[in-house]
Short mmCIF file of C-alpha atoms in Angstrom, two decimals:
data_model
loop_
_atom_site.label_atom_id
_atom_site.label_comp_id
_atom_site.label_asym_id
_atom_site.label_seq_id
_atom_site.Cartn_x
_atom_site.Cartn_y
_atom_site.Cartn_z
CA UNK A 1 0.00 0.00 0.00
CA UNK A 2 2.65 2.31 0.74
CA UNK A 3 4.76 1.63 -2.05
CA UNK A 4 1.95 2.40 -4.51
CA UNK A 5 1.67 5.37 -2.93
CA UNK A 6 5.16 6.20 -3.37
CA UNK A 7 4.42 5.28 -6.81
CA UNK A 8 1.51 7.75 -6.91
CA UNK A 9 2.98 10.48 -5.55
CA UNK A 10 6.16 10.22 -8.29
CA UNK A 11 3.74 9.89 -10.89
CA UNK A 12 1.62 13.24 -9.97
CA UNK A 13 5.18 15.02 -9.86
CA UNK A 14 6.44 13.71 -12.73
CA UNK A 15 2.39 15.08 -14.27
CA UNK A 16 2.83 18.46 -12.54
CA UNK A 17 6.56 19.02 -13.92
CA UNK A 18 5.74 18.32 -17.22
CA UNK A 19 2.81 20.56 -17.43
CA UNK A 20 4.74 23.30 -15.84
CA UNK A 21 7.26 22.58 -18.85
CA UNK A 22 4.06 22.82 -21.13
CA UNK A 23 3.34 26.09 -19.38
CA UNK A 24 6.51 27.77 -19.12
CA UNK A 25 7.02 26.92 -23.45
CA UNK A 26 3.53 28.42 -23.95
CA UNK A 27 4.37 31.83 -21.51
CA UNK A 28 7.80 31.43 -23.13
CA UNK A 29 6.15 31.92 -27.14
CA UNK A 30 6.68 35.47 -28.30
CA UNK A 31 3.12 37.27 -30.23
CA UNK A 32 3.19 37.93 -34.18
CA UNK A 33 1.50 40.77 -33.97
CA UNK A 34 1.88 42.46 -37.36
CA UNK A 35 2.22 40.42 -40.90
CA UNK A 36 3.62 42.67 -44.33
CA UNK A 37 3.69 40.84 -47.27
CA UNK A 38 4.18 41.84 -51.17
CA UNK A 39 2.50 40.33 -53.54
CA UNK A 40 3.70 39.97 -57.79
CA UNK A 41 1.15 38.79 -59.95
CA UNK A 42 1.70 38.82 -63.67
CA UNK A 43 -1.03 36.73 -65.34
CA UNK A 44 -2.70 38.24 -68.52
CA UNK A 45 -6.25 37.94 -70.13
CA UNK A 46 -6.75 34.59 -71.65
CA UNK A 47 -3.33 32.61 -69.58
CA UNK A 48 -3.99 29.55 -68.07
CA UNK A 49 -4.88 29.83 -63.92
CA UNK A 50 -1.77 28.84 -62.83
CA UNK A 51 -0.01 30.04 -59.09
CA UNK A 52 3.58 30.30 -61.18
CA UNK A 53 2.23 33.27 -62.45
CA UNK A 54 2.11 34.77 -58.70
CA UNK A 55 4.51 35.32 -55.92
CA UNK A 56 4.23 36.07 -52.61
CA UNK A 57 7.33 37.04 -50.06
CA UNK A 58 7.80 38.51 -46.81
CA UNK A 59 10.99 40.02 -45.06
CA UNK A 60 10.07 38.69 -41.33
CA UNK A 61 11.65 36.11 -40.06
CA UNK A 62 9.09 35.07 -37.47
CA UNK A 63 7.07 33.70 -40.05
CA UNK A 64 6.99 32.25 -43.61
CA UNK A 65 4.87 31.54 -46.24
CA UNK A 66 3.90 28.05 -46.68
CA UNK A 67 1.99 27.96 -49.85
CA UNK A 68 -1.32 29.78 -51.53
CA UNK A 69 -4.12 28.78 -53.56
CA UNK A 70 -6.26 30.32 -56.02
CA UNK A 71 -9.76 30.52 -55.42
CA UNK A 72 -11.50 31.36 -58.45
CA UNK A 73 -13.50 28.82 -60.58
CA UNK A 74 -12.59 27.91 -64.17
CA UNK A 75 -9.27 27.07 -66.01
CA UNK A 76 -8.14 30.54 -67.68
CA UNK A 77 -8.12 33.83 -66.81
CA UNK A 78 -11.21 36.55 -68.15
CA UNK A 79 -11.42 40.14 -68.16
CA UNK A 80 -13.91 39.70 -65.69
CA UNK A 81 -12.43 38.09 -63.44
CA UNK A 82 -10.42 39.69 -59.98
CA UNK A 83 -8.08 36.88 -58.84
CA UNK A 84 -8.67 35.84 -55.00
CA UNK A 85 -5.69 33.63 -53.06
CA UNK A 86 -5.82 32.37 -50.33
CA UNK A 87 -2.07 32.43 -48.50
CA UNK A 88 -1.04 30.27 -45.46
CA UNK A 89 1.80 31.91 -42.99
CA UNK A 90 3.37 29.65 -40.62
CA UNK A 91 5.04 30.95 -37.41
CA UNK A 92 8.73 30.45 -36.69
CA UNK A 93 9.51 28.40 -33.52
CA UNK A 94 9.13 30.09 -30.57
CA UNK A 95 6.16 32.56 -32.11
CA UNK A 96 2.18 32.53 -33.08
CA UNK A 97 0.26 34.87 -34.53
CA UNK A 98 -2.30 36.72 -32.73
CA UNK A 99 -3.54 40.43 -34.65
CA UNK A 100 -6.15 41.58 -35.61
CA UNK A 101 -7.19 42.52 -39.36
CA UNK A 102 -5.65 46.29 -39.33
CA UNK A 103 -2.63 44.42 -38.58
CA UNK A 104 -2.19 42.81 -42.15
CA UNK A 105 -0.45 45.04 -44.60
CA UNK A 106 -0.42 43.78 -48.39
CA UNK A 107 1.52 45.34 -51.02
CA UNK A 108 -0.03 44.24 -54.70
CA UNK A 109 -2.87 42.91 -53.21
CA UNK A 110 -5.88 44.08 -51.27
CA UNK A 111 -7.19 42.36 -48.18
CA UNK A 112 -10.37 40.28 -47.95
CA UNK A 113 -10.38 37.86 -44.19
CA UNK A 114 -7.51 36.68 -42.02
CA UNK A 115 -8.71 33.13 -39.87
CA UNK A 116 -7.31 30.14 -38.35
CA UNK A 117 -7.91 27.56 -40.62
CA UNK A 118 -10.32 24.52 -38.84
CA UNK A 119 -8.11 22.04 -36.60
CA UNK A 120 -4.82 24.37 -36.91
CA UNK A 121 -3.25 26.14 -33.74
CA UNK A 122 -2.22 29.55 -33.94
CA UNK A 123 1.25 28.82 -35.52
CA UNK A 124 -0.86 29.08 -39.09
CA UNK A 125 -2.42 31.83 -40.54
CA UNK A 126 -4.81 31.75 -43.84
CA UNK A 127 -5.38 35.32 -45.55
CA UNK A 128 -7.81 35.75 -48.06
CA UNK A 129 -6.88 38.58 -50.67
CA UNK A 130 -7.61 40.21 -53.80
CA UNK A 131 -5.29 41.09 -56.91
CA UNK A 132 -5.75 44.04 -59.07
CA UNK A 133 -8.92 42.76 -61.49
CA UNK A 134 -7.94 41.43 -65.02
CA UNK A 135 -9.87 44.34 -66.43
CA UNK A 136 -7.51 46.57 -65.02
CA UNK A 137 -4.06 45.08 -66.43
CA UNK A 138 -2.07 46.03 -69.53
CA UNK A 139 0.81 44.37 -70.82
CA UNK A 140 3.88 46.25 -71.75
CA UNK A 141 4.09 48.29 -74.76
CA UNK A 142 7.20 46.58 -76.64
CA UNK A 143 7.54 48.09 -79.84
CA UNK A 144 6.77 52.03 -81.54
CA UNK A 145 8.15 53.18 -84.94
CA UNK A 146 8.50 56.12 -86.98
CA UNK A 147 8.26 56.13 -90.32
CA UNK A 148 10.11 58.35 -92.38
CA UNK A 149 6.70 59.82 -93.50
CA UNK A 150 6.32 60.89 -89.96
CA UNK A 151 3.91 58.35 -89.27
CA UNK A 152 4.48 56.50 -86.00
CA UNK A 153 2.66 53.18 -85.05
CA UNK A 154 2.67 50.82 -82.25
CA UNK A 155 1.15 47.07 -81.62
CA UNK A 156 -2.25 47.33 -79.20
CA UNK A 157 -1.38 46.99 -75.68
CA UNK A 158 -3.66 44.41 -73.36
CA UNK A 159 -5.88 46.85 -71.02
CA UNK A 160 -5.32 50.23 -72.14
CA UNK A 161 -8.02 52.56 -73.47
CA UNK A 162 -5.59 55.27 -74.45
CA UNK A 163 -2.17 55.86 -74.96
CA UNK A 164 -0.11 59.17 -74.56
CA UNK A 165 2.26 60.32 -77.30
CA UNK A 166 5.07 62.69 -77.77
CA UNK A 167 7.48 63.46 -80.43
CA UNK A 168 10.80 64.25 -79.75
CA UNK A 169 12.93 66.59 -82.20
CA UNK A 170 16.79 66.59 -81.14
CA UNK A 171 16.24 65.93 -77.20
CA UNK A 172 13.07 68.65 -77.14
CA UNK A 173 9.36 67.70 -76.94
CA UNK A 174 7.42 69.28 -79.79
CA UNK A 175 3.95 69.10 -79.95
CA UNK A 176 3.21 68.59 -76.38
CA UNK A 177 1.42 65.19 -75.19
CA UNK A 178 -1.00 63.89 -77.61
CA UNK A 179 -3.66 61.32 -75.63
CA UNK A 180 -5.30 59.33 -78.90
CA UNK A 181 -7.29 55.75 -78.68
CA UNK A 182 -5.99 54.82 -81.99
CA UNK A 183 -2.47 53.26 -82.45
CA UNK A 184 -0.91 55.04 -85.19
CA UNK A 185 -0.17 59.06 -85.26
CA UNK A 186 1.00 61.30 -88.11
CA UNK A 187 3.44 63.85 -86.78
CA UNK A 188 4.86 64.96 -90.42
CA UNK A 189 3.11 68.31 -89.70
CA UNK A 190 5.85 68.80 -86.23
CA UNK A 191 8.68 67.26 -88.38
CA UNK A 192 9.30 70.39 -90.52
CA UNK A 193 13.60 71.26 -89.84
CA UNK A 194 15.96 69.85 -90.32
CA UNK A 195 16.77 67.06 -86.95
CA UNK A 196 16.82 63.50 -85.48
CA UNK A 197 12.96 62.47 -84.45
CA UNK A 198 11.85 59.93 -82.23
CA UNK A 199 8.40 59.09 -80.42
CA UNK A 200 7.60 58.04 -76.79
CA UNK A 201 4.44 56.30 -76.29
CA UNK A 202 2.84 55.06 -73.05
CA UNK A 203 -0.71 52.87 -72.37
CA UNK A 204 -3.55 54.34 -70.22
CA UNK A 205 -5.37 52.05 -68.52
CA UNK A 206 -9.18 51.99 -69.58
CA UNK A 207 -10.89 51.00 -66.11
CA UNK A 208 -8.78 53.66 -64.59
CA UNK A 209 -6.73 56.45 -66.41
CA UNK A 210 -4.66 57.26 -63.09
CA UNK A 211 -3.03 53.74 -64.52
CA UNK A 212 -0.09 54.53 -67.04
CA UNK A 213 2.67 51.94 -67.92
CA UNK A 214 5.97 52.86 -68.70
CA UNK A 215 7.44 54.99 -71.79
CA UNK A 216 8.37 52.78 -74.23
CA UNK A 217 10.60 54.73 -77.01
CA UNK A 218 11.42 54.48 -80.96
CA UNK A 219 14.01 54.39 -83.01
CA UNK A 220 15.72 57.68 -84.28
CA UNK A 221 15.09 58.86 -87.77
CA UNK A 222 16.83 62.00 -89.48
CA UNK A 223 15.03 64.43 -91.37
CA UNK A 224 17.12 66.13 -94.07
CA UNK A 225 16.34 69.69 -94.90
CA UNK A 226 14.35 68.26 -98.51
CA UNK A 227 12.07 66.39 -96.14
CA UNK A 228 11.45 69.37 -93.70
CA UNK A 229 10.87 71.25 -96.60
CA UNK A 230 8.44 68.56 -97.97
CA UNK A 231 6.65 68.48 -94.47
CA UNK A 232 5.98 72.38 -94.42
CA UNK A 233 4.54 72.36 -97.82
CA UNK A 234 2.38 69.40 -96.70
CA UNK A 235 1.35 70.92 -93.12
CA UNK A 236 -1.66 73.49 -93.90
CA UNK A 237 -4.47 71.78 -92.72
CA UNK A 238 -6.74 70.33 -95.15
CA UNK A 239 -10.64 69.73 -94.10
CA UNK A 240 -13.08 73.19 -92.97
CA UNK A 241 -14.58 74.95 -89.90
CA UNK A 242 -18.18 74.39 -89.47
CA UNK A 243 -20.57 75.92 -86.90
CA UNK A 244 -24.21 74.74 -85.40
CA UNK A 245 -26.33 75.43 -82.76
CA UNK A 246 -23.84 73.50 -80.44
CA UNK A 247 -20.29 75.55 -81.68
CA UNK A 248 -17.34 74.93 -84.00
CA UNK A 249 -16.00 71.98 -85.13
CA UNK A 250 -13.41 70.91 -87.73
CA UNK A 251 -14.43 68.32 -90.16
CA UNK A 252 -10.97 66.41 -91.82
CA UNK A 253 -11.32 65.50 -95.65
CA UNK A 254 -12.44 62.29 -95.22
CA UNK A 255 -15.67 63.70 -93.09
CA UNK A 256 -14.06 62.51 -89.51
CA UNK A 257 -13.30 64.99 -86.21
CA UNK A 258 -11.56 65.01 -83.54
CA UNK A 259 -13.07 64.66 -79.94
CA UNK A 260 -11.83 64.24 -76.25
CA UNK A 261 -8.36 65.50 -78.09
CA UNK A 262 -6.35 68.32 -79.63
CA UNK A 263 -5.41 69.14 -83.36
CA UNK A 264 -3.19 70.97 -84.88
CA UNK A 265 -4.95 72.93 -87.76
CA UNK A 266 -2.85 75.74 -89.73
CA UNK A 267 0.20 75.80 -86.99
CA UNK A 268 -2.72 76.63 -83.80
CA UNK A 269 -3.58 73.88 -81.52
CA UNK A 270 -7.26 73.51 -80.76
CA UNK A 271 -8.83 70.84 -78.02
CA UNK A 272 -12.46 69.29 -78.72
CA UNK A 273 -14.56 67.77 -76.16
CA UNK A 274 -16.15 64.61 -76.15
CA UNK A 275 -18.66 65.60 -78.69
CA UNK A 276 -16.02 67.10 -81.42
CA UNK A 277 -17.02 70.57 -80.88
CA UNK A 278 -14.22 73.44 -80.16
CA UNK A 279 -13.28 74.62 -76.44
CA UNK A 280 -12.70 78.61 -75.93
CA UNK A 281 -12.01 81.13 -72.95
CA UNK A 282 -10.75 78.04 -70.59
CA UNK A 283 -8.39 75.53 -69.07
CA UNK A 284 -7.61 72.41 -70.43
CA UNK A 285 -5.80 69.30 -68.55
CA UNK A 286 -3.89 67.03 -70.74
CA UNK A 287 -1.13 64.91 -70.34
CA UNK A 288 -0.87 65.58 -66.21
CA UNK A 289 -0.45 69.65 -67.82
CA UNK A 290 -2.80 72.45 -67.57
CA UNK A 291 -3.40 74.58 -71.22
CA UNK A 292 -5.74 77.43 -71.66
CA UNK A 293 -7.50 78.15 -74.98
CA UNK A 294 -8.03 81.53 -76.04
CA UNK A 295 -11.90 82.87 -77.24
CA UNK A 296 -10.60 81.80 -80.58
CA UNK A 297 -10.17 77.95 -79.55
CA UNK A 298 -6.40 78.56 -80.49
CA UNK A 299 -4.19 77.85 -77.46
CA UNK A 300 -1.96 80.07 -75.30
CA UNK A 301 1.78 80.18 -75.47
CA UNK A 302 4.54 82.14 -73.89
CA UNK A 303 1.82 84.87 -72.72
CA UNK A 304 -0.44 85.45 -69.30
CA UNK A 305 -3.86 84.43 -69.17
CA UNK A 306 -5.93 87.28 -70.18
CA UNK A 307 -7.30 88.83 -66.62
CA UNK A 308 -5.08 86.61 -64.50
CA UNK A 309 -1.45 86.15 -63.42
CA UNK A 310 -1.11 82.65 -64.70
CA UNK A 311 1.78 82.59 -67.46
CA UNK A 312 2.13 79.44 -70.18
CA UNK A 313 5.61 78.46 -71.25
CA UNK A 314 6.27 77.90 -75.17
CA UNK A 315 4.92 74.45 -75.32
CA UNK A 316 1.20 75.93 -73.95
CA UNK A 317 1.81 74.47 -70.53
CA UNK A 318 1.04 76.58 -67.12
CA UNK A 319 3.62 77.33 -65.23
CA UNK A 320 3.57 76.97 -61.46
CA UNK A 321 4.44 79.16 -59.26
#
């Protein structure tokens, strides 16, 4: 009787040291009590769903990630689709995760629920996110050329609705930034002397025009004096001014006008709104630059704004103060 005792009492000892040892690992367990991640996704309309196509990485090292999924249903990616993954975060030794949802910061990605996933301790994490929508991607623009009939072209780019364009004569901008939908402008009117010309050309994203991709740039051409010369002759505007009940517009030879854009017409820029028709006596934002047009529709250049103290340089552009 006494020995089981004895036997007893060693047991509950050995019990009570080992859950003290259980207790003093959990107190010892440090709090994760921020997570930062940045996510890379590069997947383009009409690619296969496929998590190679995504990355996602972290800088802490009291936790890593252990893998992701993508949630959404079918095989290949559609413009109306916004990608949702699901990442898992495991804890380092010696840490768990406790936060709350202000506490996750994402970088590429935007966030959707943060849980426990069912039958895990807190050493795992699952966040749900969201990528930037398919709608809302372009691809790079890769290629522009100009012509030596000044007309420069460039290959559609994935996502974008417009695309901003400037000519470059020497290592000067002429012309301003041109914002057109099409993918082809004729700049032979701008290329009258004698230089080098090249064209930049960047995509604007149609779901939100904020959204530009990067400059992509052409290849130099030289214009000899014959071909400035050739350019001048060719540069008075064809086409006619006509006026309704609504204003002025400028019908081009082959019966089209210009709208949401500017034109050069006999060495005067004009900008027409969204219904073709000519803007006078006000301001005019284009290209991330503010232009005023006169009460002739011609814009301003190296001059004040009649009534004000706002000056525009040589290229039409306000200067600020």
């Amino acid at each position: 009787m006494k020995k089981w005792k004895r036997i007893s009492g060693l047991l509950l000892a050995a019990a009570l040291t080992a859950a003290m040892a259980l207790s003093s690992s959990a107190e010892s367990r440090k709090k994760i009590t921020s997570v930062s991640l940045k996510i890379t996704s590069e997947m383009e309309i009409g690619d296969d769903m496929d998590t190679s196509q995504i990355e996602v990485e972290t800088s802490s090292e009291k936790y890593h990630v252990d893998s992701y999924d993508i949630m959404n249903s079918g095989f290949y990616w559609t413009e109306e689709d916004v990608p949702q993954i699901q990442v898992y975060l495991t804890a380092e030794d010696g840490y768990y995760f406790s936060l709350m949802s202000s506490d996750v910061h994402l970088d590429g990605a935007t966030y959707v629920t943060a849980t426990k996933p069912s039958g895990m301790d807190s050493t795992v994490l699952k966040i749900t996110m969201d990528l930037p929508s398919m709608a809302s991607r372009m691809s790079d623009l890769e290629t522009v050329e100009l012509k030596t009939d000044g007309i420069a072209s460039w290959e559609p780019v994935q996502g974008a609705g417009k695309y901003e364009v400037r000519l470059v004569r020497n290592s000067t901008v002429v012309g301003g930034t041109q914002t057109v939908e099409s993918t082809q402008v004729d700049f032979g009117y701008l290329m009258t002397k004698a230089a080098s010309y090249k064209v930049r050309v960047r995509p604007v994203s149609r779901v939100n025009w904020e959204d530009k991709g990067k400059w992509a740039e052409s290849s130099a051409i030289y214009v000899d004096t014959a071909a400035a010369e050739a350019f001048r002759q060719a540069s008075r505007t064809p086409g006619e001014w006509i006026s309704d009940d609504n204003g002025w517009w400028f019908r081009n030879p082959d019966g089209s006008y210009t709208v949401s854009g500017w034109q050069l017409i006999n060495e005067d820029w004009y900008w027409f709104n969204e219904y073709g028709y000519m803007m006078a006596d006000t301001w005019v934002e284009s290209g991330g630059q503010y232009y005023y047009v006169g009460a002739d529709g011609a814009m301003l250049k190296s001059t004040f704004v009649p009534g004000t103290q706002y000056y525009v340089d040589s290229s039409g552009a306000w200067v600020k103060q």
